[in-house]
Amino acid sequence: MTPRSGTFARRGARVAIALTLAAALAAVAAAAWPGHGPFAGAQSPPAGRIDGTVRNGTAGAATPSALEIRLITLDGDDVVDSRTEIATDGRFTFAVDPSTSLTHVLRAVYADVPYFAEAVSLTPAAPEAERVITVYEATREPPTLSIATTTMTVVALDRASGELTLLREDIVRNPSDRVYVGGANGITYRVPAVDRVVEAGPVVDDARVRFEAGVVTAAIPLLPGETSIVTGYLVQYDRADDRYRLRVTTALPADRMEARVPARFVLSVDPIDGTERDGETSLRGERALVVARSAAEPGDSLLVDLVGLSGIARARNPLTEQPGAAIAALIALATLVGGAFATVALGRRRTRGAAS
């Protein structure tokens, strides 16, 4: 079994494109075309307005004197307007359509790192808003990084081929006031892959995330505060043994690690070596079993046996009931477990067949 990299995100792409959030985030991330949209050729200016301020969050650093700000306007999934203004002395203004169906996103790039303000939704009754974009100076010196939470979710089961699809989210904390952009190779984060991996990488095509020699690396800027990094894995389990040992390893100190497994996928989950049962949760209406461990040090692992992967009767499941549905589940669950627009990395994957 030779692990593969780079194909995980591409499979099932047509299903992924159908997912509205994924399409919207991808459009926002890539929006770099000249202004266009419903305001072109308008006879009167829009009645709404967004006033913005740029600030530098690094102590002692100056505010950029002339920074390009891009406004991206979404109507549902579609980018309907994209244009720029120059923030002079940290101030900028956009005239916008205040229609309630529109969402306005402000984006800036400073020192090759993208930044976003909180999205804006206006109404004709409240047609104005103010936003702040905070940028930071970059550093290649690694700060004292840690993990707030690591969550591994089993999102699909293909019994015919003996495969599981997993989604991992790491909430990485940067306590400094500079954005960490990695060393000379740009790598900011490394995490060991799970056992018996077939494919690994980003959930949505992202060249900054790679899988090589059993390790997933990310060249994603780590902003001050928390950044979500989401990766996906396709693994094989031994159908004769009818179980899979899930090993989730941390490369940084982690406050909490947990795994979530849809209850109907297994007969039982058996935690091992410091991992404990931690009740249940709901994943898009699916009852899921939770195991967790706390206060993990670098190299520590959450360990749990998923037992009886073939022993559950067929049941209709919106996560996995049709070919290609696993990629939809991955992207939707990526938003559920933390949003991670931060990568607009989100990220990544698909599964080969229907589960159950």
PDB file of N, CA and C in Angstrom, residues 237-276:
ATOM      1  N   TYR A 237      -8.499  -0.239   6.534  1.00  0.00           N
ATOM      2  CA  TYR A 237      -8.510  -1.069   7.728  1.00  0.00           C
ATOM      3  C   TYR A 237      -8.595  -2.535   7.307  1.00  0.00           C
ATOM      4  N   ASP A 238      -8.231  -3.408   8.222  1.00  0.00           N
ATOM      5  CA  ASP A 238      -8.215  -4.843   7.960  1.00  0.00           C
ATOM      6  C   ASP A 238      -9.636  -5.374   8.105  1.00  0.00           C
ATOM      7  N   ARG A 239     -10.265  -5.716   6.979  1.00  0.00           N
ATOM      8  CA  ARG A 239     -11.654  -6.185   7.054  1.00  0.00           C
ATOM      9  C   ARG A 239     -11.760  -7.531   7.761  1.00  0.00           C
ATOM     10  N   ALA A 240     -10.721  -8.331   7.688  1.00  0.00           N
ATOM     11  CA  ALA A 240     -10.753  -9.615   8.395  1.00  0.00           C
ATOM     12  C   ALA A 240     -10.749  -9.394   9.900  1.00  0.00           C
ATOM     13  N   ASP A 241      -9.948  -8.444  10.355  1.00  0.00           N
ATOM     14  CA  ASP A 241      -9.893  -8.110  11.781  1.00  0.00           C
ATOM     15  C   ASP A 241     -11.087  -7.262  12.193  1.00  0.00           C
ATOM     16  N   ASP A 242     -11.691  -6.574  11.224  1.00  0.00           N
ATOM     17  CA  ASP A 242     -12.899  -5.772  11.427  1.00  0.00           C
ATOM     18  C   ASP A 242     -12.696  -4.666  12.461  1.00  0.00           C
ATOM     19  N   ARG A 243     -11.541  -4.034  12.421  1.00  0.00           N
ATOM     20  CA  ARG A 243     -11.292  -2.918  13.323  1.00  0.00           C
ATOM     21  C   ARG A 243     -10.201  -2.040  12.737  1.00  0.00           C
ATOM     22  N   TYR A 244     -10.130  -0.824  13.271  1.00  0.00           N
ATOM     23  CA  TYR A 244      -9.061   0.100  12.883  1.00  0.00           C
ATOM     24  C   TYR A 244      -8.588   0.825  14.135  1.00  0.00           C
ATOM     25  N   ARG A 245      -7.284   0.830  14.336  1.00  0.00           N
ATOM     26  CA  ARG A 245      -6.725   1.580  15.461  1.00  0.00           C
ATOM     27  C   ARG A 245      -6.401   3.000  14.989  1.00  0.00           C
ATOM     28  N   LEU A 246      -7.146   3.949  15.507  1.00  0.00           N
ATOM     29  CA  LEU A 246      -6.951   5.356  15.162  1.00  0.00           C
ATOM     30  C   LEU A 246      -5.931   5.959  16.115  1.00  0.00           C
ATOM     31  N   ARG A 247      -4.851   6.450  15.534  1.00  0.00           N
ATOM     32  CA  ARG A 247      -3.776   7.067  16.303  1.00  0.00           C
ATOM     33  C   ARG A 247      -3.647   8.519  15.829  1.00  0.00           C
ATOM     34  N   VAL A 248      -3.968   9.451  16.708  1.00  0.00           N
ATOM     35  CA  VAL A 248      -3.880  10.879  16.391  1.00  0.00           C
ATOM     36  C   VAL A 248      -2.736  11.453  17.216  1.00  0.00           C
ATOM     37  N   THR A 249      -1.670  11.860  16.547  1.00  0.00           N
ATOM     38  CA  THR A 249      -0.453  12.299  17.236  1.00  0.00           C
ATOM     39  C   THR A 249      -0.296  13.807  17.124  1.00  0.00           C
ATOM     40  N   THR A 250       0.115  14.427  18.218  1.00  0.00           N
ATOM     41  CA  THR A 250       0.335  15.871  18.209  1.00  0.00           C
ATOM     42  C   THR A 250       1.825  16.179  18.126  1.00  0.00           C
ATOM     43  N   ALA A 251       2.158  17.215  17.374  1.00  0.00           N
ATOM     44  CA  ALA A 251       3.545  17.661  17.269  1.00  0.00           C
ATOM     45  C   ALA A 251       3.833  18.839  18.191  1.00  0.00           C
ATOM     46  N   LEU A 252       2.786  19.359  18.833  1.00  0.00           N
ATOM     47  CA  LEU A 252       2.908  20.507  19.731  1.00  0.00           C
ATOM     48  C   LEU A 252       2.167  20.201  21.023  1.00  0.00           C
ATOM     49  N   PRO A 253       2.460  20.902  22.112  1.00  0.00           N
ATOM     50  CA  PRO A 253       1.640  20.748  23.317  1.00  0.00           C
ATOM     51  C   PRO A 253       0.178  21.039  22.985  1.00  0.00           C
ATOM     52  N   ALA A 254      -0.714  20.175  23.439  1.00  0.00           N
ATOM     53  CA  ALA A 254      -2.135  20.303  23.103  1.00  0.00           C
ATOM     54  C   ALA A 254      -2.975  20.258  24.371  1.00  0.00           C
ATOM     55  N   ASP A 255      -3.875  21.228  24.512  1.00  0.00           N
ATOM     56  CA  ASP A 255      -4.778  21.229  25.660  1.00  0.00           C
ATOM     57  C   ASP A 255      -5.733  20.045  25.613  1.00  0.00           C
ATOM     58  N   ARG A 256      -6.227  19.740  24.408  1.00  0.00           N
ATOM     59  CA  ARG A 256      -7.230  18.683  24.288  1.00  0.00           C
ATOM     60  C   ARG A 256      -7.136  18.057  22.899  1.00  0.00           C
ATOM     61  N   MET A 257      -7.288  16.733  22.872  1.00  0.00           N
ATOM     62  CA  MET A 257      -7.398  15.990  21.623  1.00  0.00           C
ATOM     63  C   MET A 257      -8.655  15.136  21.709  1.00  0.00           C
ATOM     64  N   GLU A 258      -9.407  15.088  20.627  1.00  0.00           N
ATOM     65  CA  GLU A 258     -10.615  14.259  20.649  1.00  0.00           C
ATOM     66  C   GLU A 258     -10.853  13.639  19.278  1.00  0.00           C
ATOM     67  N   ALA A 259     -11.587  12.522  19.299  1.00  0.00           N
ATOM     68  CA  ALA A 259     -12.011  11.858  18.069  1.00  0.00           C
ATOM     69  C   ALA A 259     -13.516  11.661  18.135  1.00  0.00           C
ATOM     70  N   ARG A 260     -14.165  11.829  16.981  1.00  0.00           N
ATOM     71  CA  ARG A 260     -15.615  11.686  16.884  1.00  0.00           C
ATOM     72  C   ARG A 260     -15.924  10.618  15.840  1.00  0.00           C
ATOM     73  N   VAL A 261     -16.755   9.662  16.221  1.00  0.00           N
ATOM     74  CA  VAL A 261     -17.048   8.525  15.350  1.00  0.00           C
ATOM     75  C   VAL A 261     -18.559   8.331  15.285  1.00  0.00           C
ATOM     76  N   PRO A 262     -19.184   8.420  14.103  1.00  0.00           N
ATOM     77  CA  PRO A 262     -20.610   8.127  14.001  1.00  0.00           C
ATOM     78  C   PRO A 262     -20.926   6.764  14.612  1.00  0.00           C
ATOM     79  N   ALA A 263     -21.918   6.739  15.489  1.00  0.00           N
ATOM     80  CA  ALA A 263     -22.193   5.527  16.263  1.00  0.00           C
ATOM     81  C   ALA A 263     -22.555   4.346  15.375  1.00  0.00           C
ATOM     82  N   ARG A 264     -23.216   4.601  14.260  1.00  0.00           N
ATOM     83  CA  ARG A 264     -23.649   3.476  13.428  1.00  0.00           C
ATOM     84  C   ARG A 264     -22.517   2.878  12.599  1.00  0.00           C
ATOM     85  N   PHE A 265     -21.342   3.513  12.596  1.00  0.00           N
ATOM     86  CA  PHE A 265     -20.208   2.966  11.865  1.00  0.00           C
ATOM     87  C   PHE A 265     -19.543   1.813  12.608  1.00  0.00           C
ATOM     88  N   VAL A 266     -19.739   1.719  13.916  1.00  0.00           N
ATOM     89  CA  VAL A 266     -18.978   0.776  14.732  1.00  0.00           C
ATOM     90  C   VAL A 266     -19.888   0.052  15.716  1.00  0.00           C
ATOM     91  N   LEU A 267     -19.400  -1.105  16.204  1.00  0.00           N
ATOM     92  CA  LEU A 267     -20.063  -1.747  17.332  1.00  0.00           C
ATOM     93  C   LEU A 267     -19.614  -1.114  18.638  1.00  0.00           C
ATOM     94  N   SER A 268     -18.340  -0.670  18.680  1.00  0.00           N
ATOM     95  CA  SER A 268     -17.842  -0.005  19.888  1.00  0.00           C
ATOM     96  C   SER A 268     -16.606   0.805  19.555  1.00  0.00           C
ATOM     97  N   VAL A 269     -16.309   1.771  20.431  1.00  0.00           N
ATOM     98  CA  VAL A 269     -15.024   2.472  20.388  1.00  0.00           C
ATOM     99  C   VAL A 269     -14.322   2.158  21.703  1.00  0.00           C
ATOM    100  N   ASP A 270     -13.087   1.667  21.606  1.00  0.00           N
ATOM    101  CA  ASP A 270     -12.343   1.239  22.789  1.00  0.00           C
ATOM    102  C   ASP A 270     -11.106   2.118  22.966  1.00  0.00           C
ATOM    103  N   PRO A 271     -11.167   3.107  23.880  1.00  0.00           N
ATOM    104  CA  PRO A 271     -10.013   3.993  24.085  1.00  0.00           C
ATOM    105  C   PRO A 271      -8.853   3.263  24.747  1.00  0.00           C
ATOM    106  N   ILE A 272      -7.624   3.733  24.465  1.00  0.00           N
ATOM    107  CA  ILE A 272      -6.398   3.069  24.917  1.00  0.00           C
ATOM    108  C   ILE A 272      -5.433   4.107  25.477  1.00  0.00           C
ATOM    109  N   ASP A 273      -4.693   3.727  26.517  1.00  0.00           N
ATOM    110  CA  ASP A 273      -3.522   4.485  26.986  1.00  0.00           C
ATOM    111  C   ASP A 273      -3.787   5.974  27.203  1.00  0.00           C
ATOM    112  N   GLY A 274      -4.620   6.284  28.172  1.00  0.00           N
ATOM    113  CA  GLY A 274      -4.838   7.682  28.525  1.00  0.00           C
ATOM    114  C   GLY A 274      -5.959   8.359  27.778  1.00  0.00           C
ATOM    115  N   THR A 275      -6.478   7.708  26.743  1.00  0.00           N
ATOM    116  CA  THR A 275      -7.654   8.215  26.038  1.00  0.00           C
ATOM    117  C   THR A 275      -8.896   7.702  26.753  1.00  0.00           C
ATOM    118  N   GLU A 276      -9.910   8.551  26.886  1.00  0.00           N
ATOM    119  CA  GLU A 276     -11.111   8.185  27.635  1.00  0.00           C
ATOM    120  C   GLU A 276     -12.367   8.511  26.841  1.00  0.00           C
TER     121      GLU A 276
END
